[in-house]
Short mmCIF file of C-alpha atoms and ligand atoms in Angstrom, two decimals:
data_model
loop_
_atom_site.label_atom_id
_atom_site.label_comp_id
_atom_site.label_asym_id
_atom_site.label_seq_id
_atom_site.Cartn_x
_atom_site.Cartn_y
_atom_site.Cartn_z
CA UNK K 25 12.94 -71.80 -43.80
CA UNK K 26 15.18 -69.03 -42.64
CA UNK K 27 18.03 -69.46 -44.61
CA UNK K 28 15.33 -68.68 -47.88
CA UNK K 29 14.30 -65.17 -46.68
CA UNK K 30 15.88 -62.40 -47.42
CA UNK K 31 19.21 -61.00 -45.77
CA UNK K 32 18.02 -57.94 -43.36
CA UNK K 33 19.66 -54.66 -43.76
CA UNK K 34 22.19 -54.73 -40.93
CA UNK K 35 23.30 -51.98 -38.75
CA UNK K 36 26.37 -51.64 -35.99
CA UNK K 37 27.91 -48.34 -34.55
CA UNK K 38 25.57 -46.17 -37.11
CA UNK K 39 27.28 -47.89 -39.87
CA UNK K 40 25.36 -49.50 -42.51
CA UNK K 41 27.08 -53.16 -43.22
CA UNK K 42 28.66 -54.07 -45.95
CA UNK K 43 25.43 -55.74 -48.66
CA UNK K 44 25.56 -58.87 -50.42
CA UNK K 45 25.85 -62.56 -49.97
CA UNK K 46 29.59 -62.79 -48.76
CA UNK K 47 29.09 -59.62 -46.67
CA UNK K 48 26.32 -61.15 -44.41
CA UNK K 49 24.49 -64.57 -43.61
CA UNK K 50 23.06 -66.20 -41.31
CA UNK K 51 24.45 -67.62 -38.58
CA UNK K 52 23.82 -71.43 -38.26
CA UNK K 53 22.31 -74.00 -36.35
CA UNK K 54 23.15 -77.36 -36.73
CA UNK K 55 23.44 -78.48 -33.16
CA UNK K 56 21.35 -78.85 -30.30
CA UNK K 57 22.80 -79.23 -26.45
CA UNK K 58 21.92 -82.35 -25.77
CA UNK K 59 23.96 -83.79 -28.89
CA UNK K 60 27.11 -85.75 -28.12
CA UNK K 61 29.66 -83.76 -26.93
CA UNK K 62 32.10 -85.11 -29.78
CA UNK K 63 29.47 -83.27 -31.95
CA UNK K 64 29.31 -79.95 -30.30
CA UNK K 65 33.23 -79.69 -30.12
CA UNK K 66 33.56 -80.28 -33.90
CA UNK K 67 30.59 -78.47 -34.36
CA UNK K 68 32.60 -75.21 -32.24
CA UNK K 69 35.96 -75.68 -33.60
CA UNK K 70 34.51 -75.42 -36.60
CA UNK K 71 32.54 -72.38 -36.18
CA UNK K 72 33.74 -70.64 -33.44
CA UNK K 73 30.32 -70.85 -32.10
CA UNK K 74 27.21 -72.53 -31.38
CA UNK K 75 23.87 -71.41 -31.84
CA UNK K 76 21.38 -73.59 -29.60
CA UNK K 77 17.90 -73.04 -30.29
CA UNK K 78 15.36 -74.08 -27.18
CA UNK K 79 18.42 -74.29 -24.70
CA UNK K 80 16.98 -72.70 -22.20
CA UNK K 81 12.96 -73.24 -20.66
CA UNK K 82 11.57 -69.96 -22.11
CA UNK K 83 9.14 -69.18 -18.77
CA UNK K 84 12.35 -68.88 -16.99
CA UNK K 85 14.20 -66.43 -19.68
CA UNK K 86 11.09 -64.42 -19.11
CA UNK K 87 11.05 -64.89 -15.69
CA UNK K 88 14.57 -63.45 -15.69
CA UNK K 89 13.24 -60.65 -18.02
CA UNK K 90 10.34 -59.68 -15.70
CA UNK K 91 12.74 -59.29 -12.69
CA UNK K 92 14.98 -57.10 -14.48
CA UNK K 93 11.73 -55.02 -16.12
CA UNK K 94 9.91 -55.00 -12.63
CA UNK K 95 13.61 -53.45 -11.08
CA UNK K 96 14.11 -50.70 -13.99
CA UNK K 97 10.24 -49.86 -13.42
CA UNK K 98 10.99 -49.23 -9.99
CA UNK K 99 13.99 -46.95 -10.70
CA UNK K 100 11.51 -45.18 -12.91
CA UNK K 101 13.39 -45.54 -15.97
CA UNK K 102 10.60 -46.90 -17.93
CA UNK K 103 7.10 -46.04 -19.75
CA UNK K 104 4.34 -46.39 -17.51
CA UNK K 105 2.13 -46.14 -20.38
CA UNK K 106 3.68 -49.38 -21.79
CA UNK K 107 3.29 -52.61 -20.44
CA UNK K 108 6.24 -53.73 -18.21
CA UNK K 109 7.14 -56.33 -20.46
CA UNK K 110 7.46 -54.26 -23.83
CA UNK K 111 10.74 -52.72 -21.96
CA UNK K 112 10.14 -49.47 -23.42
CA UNK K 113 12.00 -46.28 -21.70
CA UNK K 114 10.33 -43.30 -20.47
CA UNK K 115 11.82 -40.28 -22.98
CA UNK K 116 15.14 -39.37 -21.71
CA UNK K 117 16.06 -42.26 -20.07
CA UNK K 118 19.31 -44.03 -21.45
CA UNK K 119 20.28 -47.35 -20.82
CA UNK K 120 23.34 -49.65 -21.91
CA UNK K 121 25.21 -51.72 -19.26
CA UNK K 122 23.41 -52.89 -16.53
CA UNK K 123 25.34 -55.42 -14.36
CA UNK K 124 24.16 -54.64 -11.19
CA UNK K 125 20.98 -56.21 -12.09
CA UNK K 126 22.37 -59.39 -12.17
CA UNK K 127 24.02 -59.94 -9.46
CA UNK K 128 22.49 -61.51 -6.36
CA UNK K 129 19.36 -59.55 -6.25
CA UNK K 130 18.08 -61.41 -8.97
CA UNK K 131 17.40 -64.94 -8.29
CA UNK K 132 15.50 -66.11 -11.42
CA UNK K 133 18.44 -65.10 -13.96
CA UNK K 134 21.17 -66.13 -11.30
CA UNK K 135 19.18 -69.39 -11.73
CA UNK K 136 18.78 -69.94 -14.95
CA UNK K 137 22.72 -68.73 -15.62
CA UNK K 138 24.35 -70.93 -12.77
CA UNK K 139 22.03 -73.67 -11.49
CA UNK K 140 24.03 -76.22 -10.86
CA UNK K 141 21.36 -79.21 -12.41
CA UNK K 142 20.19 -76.17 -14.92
CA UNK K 143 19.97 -76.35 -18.25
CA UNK K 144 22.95 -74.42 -18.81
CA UNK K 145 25.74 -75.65 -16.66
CA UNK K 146 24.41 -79.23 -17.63
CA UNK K 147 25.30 -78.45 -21.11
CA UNK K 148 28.69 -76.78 -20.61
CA UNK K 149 29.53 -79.88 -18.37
CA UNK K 150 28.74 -82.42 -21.08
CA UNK K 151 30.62 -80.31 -23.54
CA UNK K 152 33.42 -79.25 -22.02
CA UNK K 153 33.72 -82.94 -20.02
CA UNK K 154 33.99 -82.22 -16.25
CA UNK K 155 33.25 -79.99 -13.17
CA UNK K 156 32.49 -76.41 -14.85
CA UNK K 157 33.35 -72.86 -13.01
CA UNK K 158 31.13 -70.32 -14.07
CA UNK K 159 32.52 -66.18 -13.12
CA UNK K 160 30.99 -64.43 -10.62
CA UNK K 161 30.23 -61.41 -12.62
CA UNK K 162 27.36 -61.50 -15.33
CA UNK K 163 27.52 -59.30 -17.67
CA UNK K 164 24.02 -57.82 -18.46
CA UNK K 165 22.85 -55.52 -21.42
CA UNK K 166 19.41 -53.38 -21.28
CA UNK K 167 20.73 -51.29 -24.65
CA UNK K 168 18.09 -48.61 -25.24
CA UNK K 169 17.50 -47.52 -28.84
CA UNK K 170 20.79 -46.41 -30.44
CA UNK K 171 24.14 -47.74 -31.13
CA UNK K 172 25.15 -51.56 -29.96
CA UNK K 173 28.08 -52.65 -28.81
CA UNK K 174 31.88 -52.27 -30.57
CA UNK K 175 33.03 -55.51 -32.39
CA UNK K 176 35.66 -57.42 -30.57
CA UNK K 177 36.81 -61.32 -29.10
CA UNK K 178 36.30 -61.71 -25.66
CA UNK K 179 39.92 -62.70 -24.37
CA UNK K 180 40.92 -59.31 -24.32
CA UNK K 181 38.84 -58.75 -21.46
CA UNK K 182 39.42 -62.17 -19.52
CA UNK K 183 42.43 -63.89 -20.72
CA UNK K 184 44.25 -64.50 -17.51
CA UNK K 185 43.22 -68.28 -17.35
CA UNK K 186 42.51 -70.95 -19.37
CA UNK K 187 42.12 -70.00 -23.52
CA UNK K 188 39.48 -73.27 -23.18
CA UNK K 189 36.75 -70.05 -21.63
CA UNK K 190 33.36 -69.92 -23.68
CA UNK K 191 30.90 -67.01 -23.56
CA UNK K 192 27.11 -67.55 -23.12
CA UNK K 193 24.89 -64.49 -24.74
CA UNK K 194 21.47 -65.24 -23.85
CA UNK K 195 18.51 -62.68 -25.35
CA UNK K 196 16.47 -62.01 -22.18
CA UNK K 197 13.29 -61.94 -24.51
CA UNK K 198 12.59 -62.51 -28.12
CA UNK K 199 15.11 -60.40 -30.46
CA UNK K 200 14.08 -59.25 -34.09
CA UNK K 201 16.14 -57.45 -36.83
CA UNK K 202 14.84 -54.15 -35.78
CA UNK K 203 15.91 -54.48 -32.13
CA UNK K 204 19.23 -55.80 -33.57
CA UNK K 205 21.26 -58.71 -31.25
CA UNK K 206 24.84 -60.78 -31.59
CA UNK K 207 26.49 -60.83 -34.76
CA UNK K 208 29.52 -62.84 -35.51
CA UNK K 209 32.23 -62.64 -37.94
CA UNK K 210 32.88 -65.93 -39.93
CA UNK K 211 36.07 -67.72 -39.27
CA UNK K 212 37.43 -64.83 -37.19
CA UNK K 213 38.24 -67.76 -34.69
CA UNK K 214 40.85 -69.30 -37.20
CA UNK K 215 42.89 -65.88 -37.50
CA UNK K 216 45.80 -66.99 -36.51
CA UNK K 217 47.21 -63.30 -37.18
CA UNK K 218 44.59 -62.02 -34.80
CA UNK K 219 45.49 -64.51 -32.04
CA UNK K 220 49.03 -63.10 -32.04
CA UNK K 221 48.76 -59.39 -32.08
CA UNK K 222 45.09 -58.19 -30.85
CA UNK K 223 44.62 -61.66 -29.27
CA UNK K 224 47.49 -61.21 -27.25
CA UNK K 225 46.30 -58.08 -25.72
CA UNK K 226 45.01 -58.12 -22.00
CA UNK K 227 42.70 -54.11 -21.91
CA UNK K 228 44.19 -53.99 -17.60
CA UNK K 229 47.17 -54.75 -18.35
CA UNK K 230 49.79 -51.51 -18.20
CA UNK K 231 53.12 -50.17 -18.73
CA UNK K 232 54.66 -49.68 -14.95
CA UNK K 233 57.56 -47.94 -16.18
CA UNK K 234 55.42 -45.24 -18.76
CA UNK K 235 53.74 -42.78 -16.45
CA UNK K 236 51.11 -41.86 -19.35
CA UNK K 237 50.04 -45.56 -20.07
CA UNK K 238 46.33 -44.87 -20.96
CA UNK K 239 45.79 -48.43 -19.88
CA UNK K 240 46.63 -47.27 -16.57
CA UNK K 241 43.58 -45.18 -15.71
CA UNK K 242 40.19 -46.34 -14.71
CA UNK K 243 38.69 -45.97 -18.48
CA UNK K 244 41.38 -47.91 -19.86
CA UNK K 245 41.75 -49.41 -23.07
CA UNK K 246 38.30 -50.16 -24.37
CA UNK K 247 39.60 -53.66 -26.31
CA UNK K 248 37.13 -52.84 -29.42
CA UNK K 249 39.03 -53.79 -32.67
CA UNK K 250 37.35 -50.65 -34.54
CA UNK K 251 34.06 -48.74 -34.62
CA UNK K 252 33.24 -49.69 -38.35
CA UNK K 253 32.38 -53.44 -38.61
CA UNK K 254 32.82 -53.12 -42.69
CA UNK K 255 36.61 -51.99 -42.17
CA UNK K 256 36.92 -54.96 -40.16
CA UNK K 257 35.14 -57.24 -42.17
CA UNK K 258 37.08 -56.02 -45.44
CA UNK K 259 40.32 -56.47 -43.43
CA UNK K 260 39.86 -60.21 -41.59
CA UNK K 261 37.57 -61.97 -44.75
CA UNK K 262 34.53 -63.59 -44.01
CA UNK K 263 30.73 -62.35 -43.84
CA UNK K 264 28.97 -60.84 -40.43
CA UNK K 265 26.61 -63.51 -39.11
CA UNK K 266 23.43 -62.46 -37.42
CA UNK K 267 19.83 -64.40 -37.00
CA UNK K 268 16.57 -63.04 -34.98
CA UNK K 269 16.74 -64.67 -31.47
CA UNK K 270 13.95 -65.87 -29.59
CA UNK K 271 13.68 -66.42 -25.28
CA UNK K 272 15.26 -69.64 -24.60
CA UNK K 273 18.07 -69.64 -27.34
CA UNK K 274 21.69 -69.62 -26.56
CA UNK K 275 24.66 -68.39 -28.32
CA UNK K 276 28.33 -70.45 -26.97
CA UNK K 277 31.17 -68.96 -28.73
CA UNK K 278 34.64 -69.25 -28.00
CA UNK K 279 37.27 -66.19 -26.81
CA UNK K 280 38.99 -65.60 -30.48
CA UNK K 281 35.63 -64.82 -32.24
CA UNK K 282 35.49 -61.86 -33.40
CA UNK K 283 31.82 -60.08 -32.49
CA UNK K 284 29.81 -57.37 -31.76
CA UNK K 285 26.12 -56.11 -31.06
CA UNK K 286 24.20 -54.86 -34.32
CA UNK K 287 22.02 -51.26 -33.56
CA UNK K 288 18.96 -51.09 -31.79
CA UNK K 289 16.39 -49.25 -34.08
CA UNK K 290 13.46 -50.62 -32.48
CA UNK K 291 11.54 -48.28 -29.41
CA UNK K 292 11.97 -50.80 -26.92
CA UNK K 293 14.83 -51.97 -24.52
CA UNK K 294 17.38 -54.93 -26.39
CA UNK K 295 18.03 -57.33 -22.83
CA UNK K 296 20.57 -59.58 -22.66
CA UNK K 297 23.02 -60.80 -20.66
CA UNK K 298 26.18 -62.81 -21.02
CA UNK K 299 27.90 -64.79 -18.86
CA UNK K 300 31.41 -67.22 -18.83
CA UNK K 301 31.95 -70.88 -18.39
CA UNK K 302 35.34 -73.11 -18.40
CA UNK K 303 36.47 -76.51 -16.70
CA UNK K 304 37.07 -76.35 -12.89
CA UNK K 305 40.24 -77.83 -12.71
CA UNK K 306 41.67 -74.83 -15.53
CA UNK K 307 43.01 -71.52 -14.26
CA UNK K 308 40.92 -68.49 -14.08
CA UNK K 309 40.98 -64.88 -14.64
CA UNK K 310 40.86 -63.61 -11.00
CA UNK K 311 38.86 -60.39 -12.00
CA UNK K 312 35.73 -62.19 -12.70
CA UNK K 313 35.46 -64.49 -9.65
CA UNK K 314 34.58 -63.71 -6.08
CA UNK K 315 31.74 -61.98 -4.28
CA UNK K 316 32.72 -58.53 -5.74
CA UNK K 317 34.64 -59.21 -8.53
CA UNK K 318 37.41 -56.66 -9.19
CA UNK K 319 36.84 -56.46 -12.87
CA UNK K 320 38.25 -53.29 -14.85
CA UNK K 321 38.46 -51.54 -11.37
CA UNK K 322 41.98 -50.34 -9.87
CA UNK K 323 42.01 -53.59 -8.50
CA UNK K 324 42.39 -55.72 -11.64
CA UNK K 325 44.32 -53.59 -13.17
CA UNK K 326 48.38 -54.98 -13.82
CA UNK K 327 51.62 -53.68 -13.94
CA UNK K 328 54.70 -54.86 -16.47
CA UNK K 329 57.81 -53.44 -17.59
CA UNK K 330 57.27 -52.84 -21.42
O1 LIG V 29 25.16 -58.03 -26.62
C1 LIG V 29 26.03 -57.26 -26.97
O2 LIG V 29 25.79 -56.12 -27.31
C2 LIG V 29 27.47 -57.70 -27.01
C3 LIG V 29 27.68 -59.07 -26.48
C4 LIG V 29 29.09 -59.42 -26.23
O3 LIG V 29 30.02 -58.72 -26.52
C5 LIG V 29 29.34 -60.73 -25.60
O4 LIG V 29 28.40 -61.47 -25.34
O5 LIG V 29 30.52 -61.02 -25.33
FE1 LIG V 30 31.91 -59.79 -26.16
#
C-alpha cells in the first residue's frame, strides 16, 4: 500500500523540503468521480482537493501525450536517439510553458479536456450540479529537467468570477518521484488569513494613478507566494502533499489551495497540463475565455485608483 512506503526526498525551486512526518505525506485518495456528488463536495471542502485515480481513459492521456511529443519532435526540440514517447530533449533545448500546444491544433487533449459527454466535464457536471463552462485557455507544462513551478493558489491568476472555479492538473503520462509533479499544502484552503491578504490579490490588476506600478508592465507580478516551499510551509502549518501520478489520474483542487510543482530531476520531459472548470450560470474571468484569450497580455491587464 502506498501510504506504508517510505516518504520520498522532495524537491521544489532547488530547495530540499522540509523531512519528517508532519513536513510531508501523501496526498489522499478517498474518492472516485463517479461517487455521489454529496461525497465529492465533503470530500473537497474538506481537503481542498481531490485526487481521482482512473478518471480519465489512459489511451487517450497518451494519445494527448503523443500529439504533443510528435509536435515538439517536429520543432526539433527533442532526442532523436530516444523514442518519441520517453520525451527526452535534445542537449540544449529548454522547455517550461507550452500553451500553444494546446490550443486548437491538438484535438486529442482538447478532447479529452472539454468533451462535452467526456469523462471530465461529466464529472465536473455531477459535482458541481449543472451546465459547466470550461476556459478557453489550457494551460500546458512540458518542464524539462530543472526547477518546477513556484508555490501559489490559483485565484490570483483568475479571480474575476465566481470563487466556486476548480483547477484540473492532469499528468500527460505516468509521473514518478524523480520526474517530480503537483504537490499540495495541507489545509492551506482553510487559511482564512491567506484568503484576505494574498487571496485578495488579482497579479493584472494595477495602480492607475502610480506610474511605476510593476503590475503594470507585461511581466507583471508573478503571484508566487515565495521561492522556498519550507518558509512557506513553516509559516501557514500543515505538511506538503505529493504522490507519483500515473496517465489517467486527475487532481481537482479548489482556487485557495496553496500549491506548487516539485523539481524535475529525472532526464526526460514532466507533461502536464491544467485546465479550469465552474458552473455556467456563475461569472467568469474574461481573460481566460474566448478564441484568443487575453490572459496576462496588455489586454487583461486593469486599472484602479489605489
Ligand atoms: O504543474 C505544475 O508545475 C504547476 C501546476 C499548477 O500550478 C496548477 O495546476 O495550477
Ligand atoms: Fe497553479
Amino acid at each position: 500500500m502506498i501510504t506504508a512506503c517510505a516518504l520520498p526526498t522532495m524537491y521544489s525551486r532547488g530547495f530540499q523540503l522540509d523531512e519528517g512526518e508532519d513536513a510531508i505525506g501523501w496526498m489522499e485518495s478517498r474518492c472516485f468521480a463517479h461517487d455521489s456528488p454529496r461525497r465529492l463536495r465533503e470530500s473537497m471542502a474538506e481537503d481542498g482537493y481531490l485526487f481521482l485515480h482512473e478518471c480519465l481513459e489512459r489511451e487517450e492521456v497518451l494519445a494527448a501525450r503523443r500529439h504533443i511529443l510528435t509536435q515538439l519532435s517536429v520543432e526539433d526540440q527533442l532526442d532523436p536517439a530516444a523514442p518519441l514517447m520517453m520525451g527526452k530533449t535534445k542537449t540544449g533545448s529548454s522547455l517550461f510553458f507550452q500553451p500553444e500546444l494546446a490550443q486548437k491544433n491538438n484535438p486529442p487533449l482538447q478532447h479529452l479536456l472539454y468533451a462535452r459527454q467526456g469523462n471530465l466535464m461529466s464529472f465536473f457536471s455531477s459535482f458541481l450540479g449543472g451546465e459547466i463552462l470550461h476556459f478557453d485557455f489550457t494551460w500546458l507544462r512540458c518542464i524539462s529537467p530543472g526547477l518546477g513551478t513556484p508555490s501559489h493558489c490559483d485565484i490570483v491568476y483568475m479571480g474575476r468570477g465566481t470563487r466556486r472555479l476548480y483547477t484540473a492538473w492532469i499528468p500527460l503520462g505516468d509521473i514518478d518521484f524523480q520526474m517530480g509533479g503537483l504537490m499540495v499544502l495541507e489545509n492551506s484552503h482553510k487559511n482564512a488569513r491567506l484568503q484576505a491578504t494574498y487571496g485578495q490579490r488579482d497579479v493584472d490588476s494595477y495602480c492607475s494613478n502610480r506610474l511605476d506600478d510593476p503590475a503594470r508592465t507585461a511581466a507583471g507580478l508573478n503571484g508566487w507566494l515565495s521561492e522556498d516551499p519550507n518558509q512557506i510551509r513553516r509559516a501557514l502549518g500543515g505538511r506538503w502533499l505529493t504522490a507519483e501520478y500515473k496517465a489517467g489520474d486527475v487532481v481537482i483542487f479548489c482556487m485557495d489551495l496553496v500549491h506548487g510543482g516539485m523539481d524535475n530531476r529525472s532526464d526526460r520531459l514532466r507533461i502536464s497540463s491544467d485546465s479550469r472548470y465552474q458552473l455556467a450560470s456563475d461569472p467568469a474571468d474574461e481573460r481566460w475565455i474566448g478564441e484568443n484569450p487575453p490572459g496576462h497580455s496588455a489586454a487583461g491587464k486593469r486599472g484602479r485608483i489605489c
